[in-house]
């Protein structure tokens, strides 16, 4: 498997190695446990035509963190998929990198919801996102 931004235990199909969106966007998970996940993402390469960080890039960072958090909380034999994502963009980012911090709001048997706060290099909140994941049976043969 190629080098990836997600932890080894994260359930990625072997045939998808090297095709993860978070790898293409430069997202790197730097800390993880059940109560807090942290990841960084460069602004360069993830911009919109006005020279600002693309709002969709914030969404990818948020969904990546929330999905990994959901996988951390999923019971044995279960997996998660994103069900609803909302993002509020508070301020523009033009350079450097952003850092996403994910914390659980609700962890249940059939769904989990996470808040993802995204900050610029100076520590200012630039985006607040919320991801709700649905908990499903893991497909046979999936890791």
CSV table of C-alpha atoms in Angstrom, one decimal:
chain,number,residue,atom,x,y,z
A,1,UNK,CA,0.0,0.0,0.0
A,2,UNK,CA,1.3,3.5,-0.8
A,3,UNK,CA,2.0,6.1,1.9
A,4,UNK,CA,-1.3,7.5,3.1
A,5,UNK,CA,-2.5,10.3,5.4
A,6,UNK,CA,-4.8,8.0,7.4
A,7,UNK,CA,-3.7,5.6,10.1
A,8,UNK,CA,-3.0,1.9,9.3
A,9,UNK,CA,-6.0,0.7,11.2
A,10,UNK,CA,-8.4,2.9,9.1
A,11,UNK,CA,-10.5,0.6,6.9
A,12,UNK,CA,-9.3,1.4,3.4
A,13,UNK,CA,-9.8,-1.2,0.6
A,14,UNK,CA,-6.4,-2.5,-0.7
A,15,UNK,CA,-7.4,-1.8,-4.3
A,16,UNK,CA,-7.9,1.9,-3.4
A,17,UNK,CA,-4.4,2.6,-2.1
A,18,UNK,CA,-3.1,5.8,-3.6
A,19,UNK,CA,-6.6,7.0,-4.7
A,20,UNK,CA,-7.7,8.7,-1.5
A,21,UNK,CA,-8.9,12.3,-1.9
A,22,UNK,CA,-7.2,13.3,1.4
A,23,UNK,CA,-3.9,12.2,0.0
A,24,UNK,CA,-4.3,14.3,-3.1
A,25,UNK,CA,-5.3,17.3,-1.0
A,26,UNK,CA,-2.3,16.9,1.3
A,27,UNK,CA,-4.3,16.2,4.4
A,28,UNK,CA,-2.2,14.7,7.2
A,29,UNK,CA,-3.8,13.3,10.4
A,30,UNK,CA,-1.4,14.3,13.2
A,31,UNK,CA,-3.3,13.1,16.4
A,32,UNK,CA,-6.1,10.7,17.0
A,33,UNK,CA,-8.0,9.2,19.9
A,34,UNK,CA,-11.7,8.8,20.5
A,35,UNK,CA,-12.1,12.3,22.0
A,36,UNK,CA,-10.0,14.4,19.6
A,37,UNK,CA,-8.6,14.1,16.1
A,38,UNK,CA,-6.4,16.7,14.5
A,39,UNK,CA,-5.3,17.0,10.9
A,40,UNK,CA,-3.6,19.7,8.7
A,41,UNK,CA,-4.1,20.6,5.1
A,42,UNK,CA,-2.1,23.0,2.9
A,43,UNK,CA,-3.9,26.0,1.3
A,44,UNK,CA,-1.7,25.8,-1.8
A,45,UNK,CA,-3.2,23.4,-4.3
A,46,UNK,CA,-6.6,23.7,-2.6
A,47,UNK,CA,-7.7,27.2,-3.7
A,48,UNK,CA,-10.6,28.7,-5.7
A,49,UNK,CA,-10.2,31.2,-8.5
A,50,UNK,CA,-10.0,34.3,-6.2
A,51,UNK,CA,-6.9,33.0,-4.4
A,52,UNK,CA,-8.7,31.7,-1.3
A,53,UNK,CA,-8.9,28.3,0.3
A,54,UNK,CA,-11.8,26.5,-1.5
A,55,UNK,CA,-14.8,26.0,0.7
A,56,UNK,CA,-15.1,22.4,-0.7
A,57,UNK,CA,-11.5,21.8,0.6
A,58,UNK,CA,-12.8,22.6,4.1
A,59,UNK,CA,-15.6,20.1,3.5
A,60,UNK,CA,-13.1,17.4,2.5
A,61,UNK,CA,-11.0,18.1,5.6
A,62,UNK,CA,-14.1,18.0,7.8
A,63,UNK,CA,-15.5,14.8,6.3
A,64,UNK,CA,-12.1,13.1,6.5
A,65,UNK,CA,-11.7,13.9,10.2
A,66,UNK,CA,-15.3,13.0,11.0
A,67,UNK,CA,-15.2,9.7,9.1
A,68,UNK,CA,-12.0,8.7,10.8
A,69,UNK,CA,-13.5,9.6,14.2
A,70,UNK,CA,-16.6,7.6,13.3
A,71,UNK,CA,-14.4,4.6,12.5
A,72,UNK,CA,-12.7,5.0,15.9
A,73,UNK,CA,-16.1,4.8,17.6
A,74,UNK,CA,-17.6,2.1,15.5
A,75,UNK,CA,-18.2,-1.3,17.3
A,76,UNK,CA,-16.3,-4.4,16.0
A,77,UNK,CA,-17.7,-5.5,12.7
A,78,UNK,CA,-19.2,-2.1,11.9
A,79,UNK,CA,-18.1,0.8,9.7
A,80,UNK,CA,-19.4,4.4,9.1
A,81,UNK,CA,-20.3,6.5,6.1
A,82,UNK,CA,-21.1,10.2,5.9
A,83,UNK,CA,-24.8,11.0,6.0
A,84,UNK,CA,-24.8,14.8,6.3
A,85,UNK,CA,-22.1,17.5,6.2
A,86,UNK,CA,-22.6,21.2,7.0
A,87,UNK,CA,-19.9,23.9,6.9
A,88,UNK,CA,-20.0,27.5,7.9
A,89,UNK,CA,-17.1,29.5,6.5
A,90,UNK,CA,-16.2,32.3,8.9
A,91,UNK,CA,-13.1,33.9,7.3
A,92,UNK,CA,-10.9,33.5,4.2
A,93,UNK,CA,-7.5,31.8,4.2
A,94,UNK,CA,-5.0,32.8,1.5
A,95,UNK,CA,-1.8,30.8,2.4
A,96,UNK,CA,-0.1,28.5,4.9
A,97,UNK,CA,-2.1,25.6,6.2
A,98,UNK,CA,-5.3,25.0,8.1
A,99,UNK,CA,-5.7,22.7,11.0
A,100,UNK,CA,-8.9,20.8,11.7
A,101,UNK,CA,-9.9,19.6,15.2
A,102,UNK,CA,-12.6,17.0,15.5
A,103,UNK,CA,-14.6,16.2,18.6
A,104,UNK,CA,-17.6,14.0,19.1
A,105,UNK,CA,-21.0,15.5,19.8
A,106,UNK,CA,-23.0,12.3,19.8
A,107,UNK,CA,-21.9,8.6,19.5
A,108,UNK,CA,-24.7,6.1,19.2
A,109,UNK,CA,-25.5,2.7,17.9
A,110,UNK,CA,-26.8,3.8,14.5
A,111,UNK,CA,-25.3,7.3,14.0
A,112,UNK,CA,-22.6,9.5,15.3
A,113,UNK,CA,-22.1,13.3,15.0
A,114,UNK,CA,-18.9,15.2,15.1
A,115,UNK,CA,-17.9,18.9,15.2
A,116,UNK,CA,-14.9,19.9,13.2
A,117,UNK,CA,-13.4,23.3,13.9
A,118,UNK,CA,-10.9,24.5,11.3
A,119,UNK,CA,-8.2,27.1,12.2
A,120,UNK,CA,-5.6,29.1,10.2
A,121,UNK,CA,-1.9,29.4,11.1
A,122,UNK,CA,-2.7,32.2,13.6
A,123,UNK,CA,-5.2,30.1,15.5
A,124,UNK,CA,-8.3,32.0,14.1
A,125,UNK,CA,-11.3,29.8,13.5
A,126,UNK,CA,-12.0,29.9,9.7
A,127,UNK,CA,-14.7,27.2,9.5
A,128,UNK,CA,-17.1,25.2,11.7
A,129,UNK,CA,-18.4,22.0,10.3
A,130,UNK,CA,-20.6,19.2,11.5
A,131,UNK,CA,-20.7,15.7,10.1
A,132,UNK,CA,-23.2,13.0,10.9
A,133,UNK,CA,-22.2,9.4,10.1
A,134,UNK,CA,-24.4,6.4,9.7
A,135,UNK,CA,-23.1,3.2,11.4
A,136,UNK,CA,-23.4,0.1,9.1
A,137,UNK,CA,-22.4,-3.5,9.1
A,138,UNK,CA,-18.9,-3.9,7.6
A,139,UNK,CA,-18.9,-5.6,4.2
A,140,UNK,CA,-17.4,-9.1,4.1
A,141,UNK,CA,-13.6,-8.9,3.3
A,142,UNK,CA,-13.3,-5.2,4.3
A,143,UNK,CA,-10.6,-4.4,6.8
